[in-house]
Short mmCIF file of C-alpha atoms in Angstrom, two decimals:
data_model
loop_
_atom_site.label_atom_id
_atom_site.label_comp_id
_atom_site.label_asym_id
_atom_site.label_seq_id
_atom_site.Cartn_x
_atom_site.Cartn_y
_atom_site.Cartn_z
CA UNK S 1 160.81 86.50 69.07
CA UNK S 2 158.87 84.81 71.57
CA UNK S 3 156.48 86.18 73.76
CA UNK S 4 156.94 86.95 77.44
CA UNK S 5 154.93 84.20 79.73
CA UNK S 6 153.01 86.84 80.48
CA UNK S 7 151.47 87.60 77.16
CA UNK S 8 150.38 84.05 76.77
CA UNK S 9 147.01 83.92 78.81
CA UNK S 10 145.94 87.31 76.97
CA UNK S 11 146.55 85.29 73.55
CA UNK S 12 144.31 82.36 75.11
CA UNK S 13 141.51 84.63 76.14
CA UNK S 14 141.41 86.10 72.77
CA UNK S 15 140.91 82.74 71.32
CA UNK S 16 138.75 81.78 73.62
CA UNK S 17 136.52 84.71 73.47
CA UNK S 18 136.62 84.49 69.46
CA UNK S 19 135.35 81.14 70.19
CA UNK S 20 132.70 81.91 72.47
CA UNK S 21 130.94 84.89 70.48
CA UNK S 22 131.25 82.85 67.15
CA UNK S 23 129.16 79.81 68.70
CA UNK S 24 126.40 82.28 70.23
CA UNK S 25 126.45 83.93 66.29
CA UNK S 26 126.16 80.10 65.17
CA UNK S 27 122.98 79.61 67.58
CA UNK S 28 121.57 82.70 66.73
CA UNK S 29 121.81 82.14 63.08
CA UNK S 30 120.36 78.56 63.70
CA UNK S 31 117.77 79.77 65.90
CA UNK S 32 116.34 82.58 63.06
CA UNK S 33 116.41 80.01 60.30
CA UNK S 34 114.17 77.92 62.71
CA UNK S 35 116.10 74.72 62.60
CA UNK S 36 114.42 71.87 65.10
CA UNK S 37 115.65 69.05 66.88
CA UNK S 38 113.14 65.79 66.23
CA UNK S 39 112.83 63.07 68.96
CA UNK S 40 111.62 60.01 67.87
CA UNK S 41 108.76 59.22 70.51
CA UNK S 42 107.23 55.59 70.48
CA UNK S 43 104.23 56.50 72.20
CA UNK S 44 100.33 56.36 70.75
CA UNK S 45 97.51 58.33 72.28
CA UNK S 46 93.93 57.10 71.03
CA UNK S 47 90.60 59.45 72.02
CA UNK S 48 87.73 57.18 71.33
CA UNK S 49 84.68 59.34 70.55
CA UNK S 50 81.58 57.60 71.51
CA UNK S 51 77.77 58.31 69.98
CA UNK S 52 75.26 57.94 72.95
CA UNK S 53 72.38 59.90 70.96
CA UNK S 54 69.22 58.55 70.99
CA UNK S 55 69.66 57.41 67.21
CA UNK S 56 72.07 54.61 68.71
CA UNK S 57 70.41 51.45 70.53
CA UNK S 58 71.28 50.91 74.15
CA UNK S 59 72.98 47.38 72.70
CA UNK S 60 74.97 49.51 70.16
CA UNK S 61 76.11 51.86 72.93
CA UNK S 62 77.14 48.41 75.53
CA UNK S 63 78.92 47.15 72.10
CA UNK S 64 80.74 50.72 71.55
CA UNK S 65 81.50 50.65 75.29
CA UNK S 66 83.22 46.87 75.01
CA UNK S 67 85.28 47.30 71.98
CA UNK S 68 86.80 50.74 73.75
CA UNK S 69 87.45 48.59 76.80
CA UNK S 70 88.87 46.21 74.68
CA UNK S 71 91.53 48.12 72.75
CA UNK S 72 92.29 49.90 76.26
CA UNK S 73 93.15 46.87 77.72
CA UNK S 74 95.51 45.51 74.68
CA UNK S 75 97.45 49.48 74.74
CA UNK S 76 101.15 48.44 74.79
CA UNK S 77 102.99 50.22 77.72
CA UNK S 78 103.44 53.48 77.38
CA UNK S 79 100.32 53.92 75.19
CA UNK S 80 97.49 56.29 76.29
CA UNK S 81 93.77 56.69 75.70
CA UNK S 82 90.96 59.25 76.34
CA UNK S 83 86.95 58.83 75.93
CA UNK S 84 84.37 61.47 74.48
CA UNK S 85 81.16 60.97 74.75
CA UNK S 86 78.51 62.46 72.86
CA UNK S 87 75.31 63.22 71.91
CA UNK S 88 74.21 67.15 71.22
CA UNK S 89 76.82 67.94 73.40
CA UNK S 90 80.30 66.00 74.08
CA UNK S 91 81.79 65.60 77.67
CA UNK S 92 84.97 64.11 78.44
CA UNK S 93 84.75 60.82 79.85
CA UNK S 94 88.19 60.46 80.76
CA UNK S 95 91.26 62.34 79.37
CA UNK S 96 94.51 60.70 77.97
CA UNK S 97 95.65 58.36 80.97
CA UNK S 98 97.64 54.94 80.35
CA UNK S 99 95.57 53.41 82.90
CA UNK S 100 94.07 49.82 81.73
CA UNK S 101 90.62 49.76 83.68
CA UNK S 102 87.31 51.45 82.69
CA UNK S 103 85.00 51.78 84.76
CA UNK S 104 80.99 52.11 83.16
CA UNK S 105 80.80 55.40 81.45
CA UNK S 106 79.42 58.34 84.10
CA UNK S 107 78.79 61.14 81.01
CA UNK S 108 75.16 62.20 80.13
CA UNK S 109 75.07 64.42 77.39
CA UNK S 110 71.99 65.78 75.66
CA UNK S 111 70.86 62.84 73.44
CA UNK S 112 68.19 64.21 71.19
CA UNK S 113 70.69 65.26 68.53
CA UNK S 114 73.48 64.02 67.51
CA UNK S 115 77.25 66.60 66.81
CA UNK S 116 79.71 64.55 65.60
CA UNK S 117 81.72 67.78 64.40
CA UNK S 118 81.70 69.14 68.16
CA UNK S 119 82.66 65.74 69.77
CA UNK S 120 85.53 65.50 66.99
CA UNK S 121 86.89 69.14 68.27
CA UNK S 122 86.80 68.10 71.87
CA UNK S 123 88.29 65.23 71.14
CA UNK S 124 91.67 66.51 69.37
CA UNK S 125 91.78 69.04 71.96
CA UNK S 126 92.55 66.22 74.30
CA UNK S 127 96.14 65.04 71.95
CA UNK S 128 99.39 65.91 74.22
CA UNK S 129 102.00 67.59 71.81
CA UNK S 130 104.48 64.53 71.42
CA UNK S 131 103.55 60.87 69.92
CA UNK S 132 101.31 59.83 67.31
CA UNK S 133 97.91 60.72 67.60
CA UNK S 134 94.59 58.20 66.92
CA UNK S 135 91.10 59.03 66.94
CA UNK S 136 88.38 56.49 66.94
CA UNK S 137 84.62 57.38 66.06
CA UNK S 138 82.11 55.06 67.22
CA UNK S 139 78.81 56.59 65.86
CA UNK S 140 75.70 55.64 63.31
CA UNK S 141 77.36 58.71 61.61
CA UNK S 142 73.59 60.08 61.38
CA UNK S 143 74.59 63.96 62.01
CA UNK S 144 72.07 66.59 62.56
CA UNK S 145 74.10 69.51 63.80
CA UNK S 146 77.36 70.92 63.04
CA UNK S 147 79.57 69.56 60.41
CA UNK S 148 82.04 66.86 61.15
CA UNK S 149 84.03 66.55 57.23
CA UNK S 150 85.76 69.99 58.22
CA UNK S 151 86.90 68.54 61.69
CA UNK S 152 87.89 65.31 59.61
CA UNK S 153 89.91 67.31 57.12
CA UNK S 154 91.43 69.42 60.14
CA UNK S 155 92.68 65.94 61.75
CA UNK S 156 94.14 64.79 58.64
CA UNK S 157 96.21 68.21 58.27
CA UNK S 158 97.29 67.55 61.44
CA UNK S 159 98.12 64.37 60.98
CA UNK S 160 95.65 62.57 63.52
CA UNK S 161 94.66 59.31 62.15
CA UNK S 162 90.79 58.96 62.08
CA UNK S 163 89.38 55.53 61.96
CA UNK S 164 85.21 54.94 61.72
CA UNK S 165 83.49 52.33 63.95
CA UNK S 166 79.96 51.80 62.49
CA UNK S 167 77.16 51.53 65.77
CA UNK S 168 74.02 50.58 63.12
CA UNK S 169 70.94 49.31 64.95
CA UNK S 170 69.39 46.83 63.32
CA UNK S 171 68.44 46.48 59.58
CA UNK S 172 64.66 47.35 58.85
CA UNK S 173 64.68 50.23 60.99
CA UNK S 174 65.62 53.21 58.31
CA UNK S 175 65.30 56.77 59.83
CA UNK S 176 64.18 59.36 56.87
CA UNK S 177 63.59 62.94 56.80
CA UNK S 178 61.38 64.21 53.76
CA UNK S 179 62.22 67.79 53.56
CA UNK S 180 59.54 68.27 50.20
CA UNK S 181 57.73 66.57 47.82
CA UNK S 182 57.12 67.82 44.43
CA UNK S 183 54.62 65.64 42.03
CA UNK S 184 52.97 66.08 38.63
CA UNK S 185 49.33 66.90 39.30
CA UNK S 186 48.08 64.42 37.09
CA UNK S 187 49.88 60.92 36.45
#
């Protein structure tokens, strides 16, 4: 037997409602399962962390700025760069931007100490959510505040590529701190 014409819309509505409910149920199950859609992004954000403490000679600080300028000028389009200047405290010199020109640095951190840990922590906070992340530390590595290794491990755990470029003073000017000396009374 055939259903009357009036019954067909009810049947179509039933199947449409069932399909819609099934789709909603499937989407809820996928959301609870934590399914994610990852899209490929070809953007790189580089954060340069420049040591301006007293342990870095002025010529080496200028060399560090030149390295940063050259890197920013040669970035592919779409990539961004940020700069953190540090000494005892860390200051944001430039937020992540695709601007290719870099004026002279205006930040003036307290230069009597070197706190690489705080500088790396601030630099990691500047990264956007999407894209590859690259962190470049320009320093002599003579940290006397904080513990930079913890921040470096945190960067690695967050898939942030960390590169170190040494800024050294001329050889022969080694800095030494003697905490205690023990020697026999008689030699």
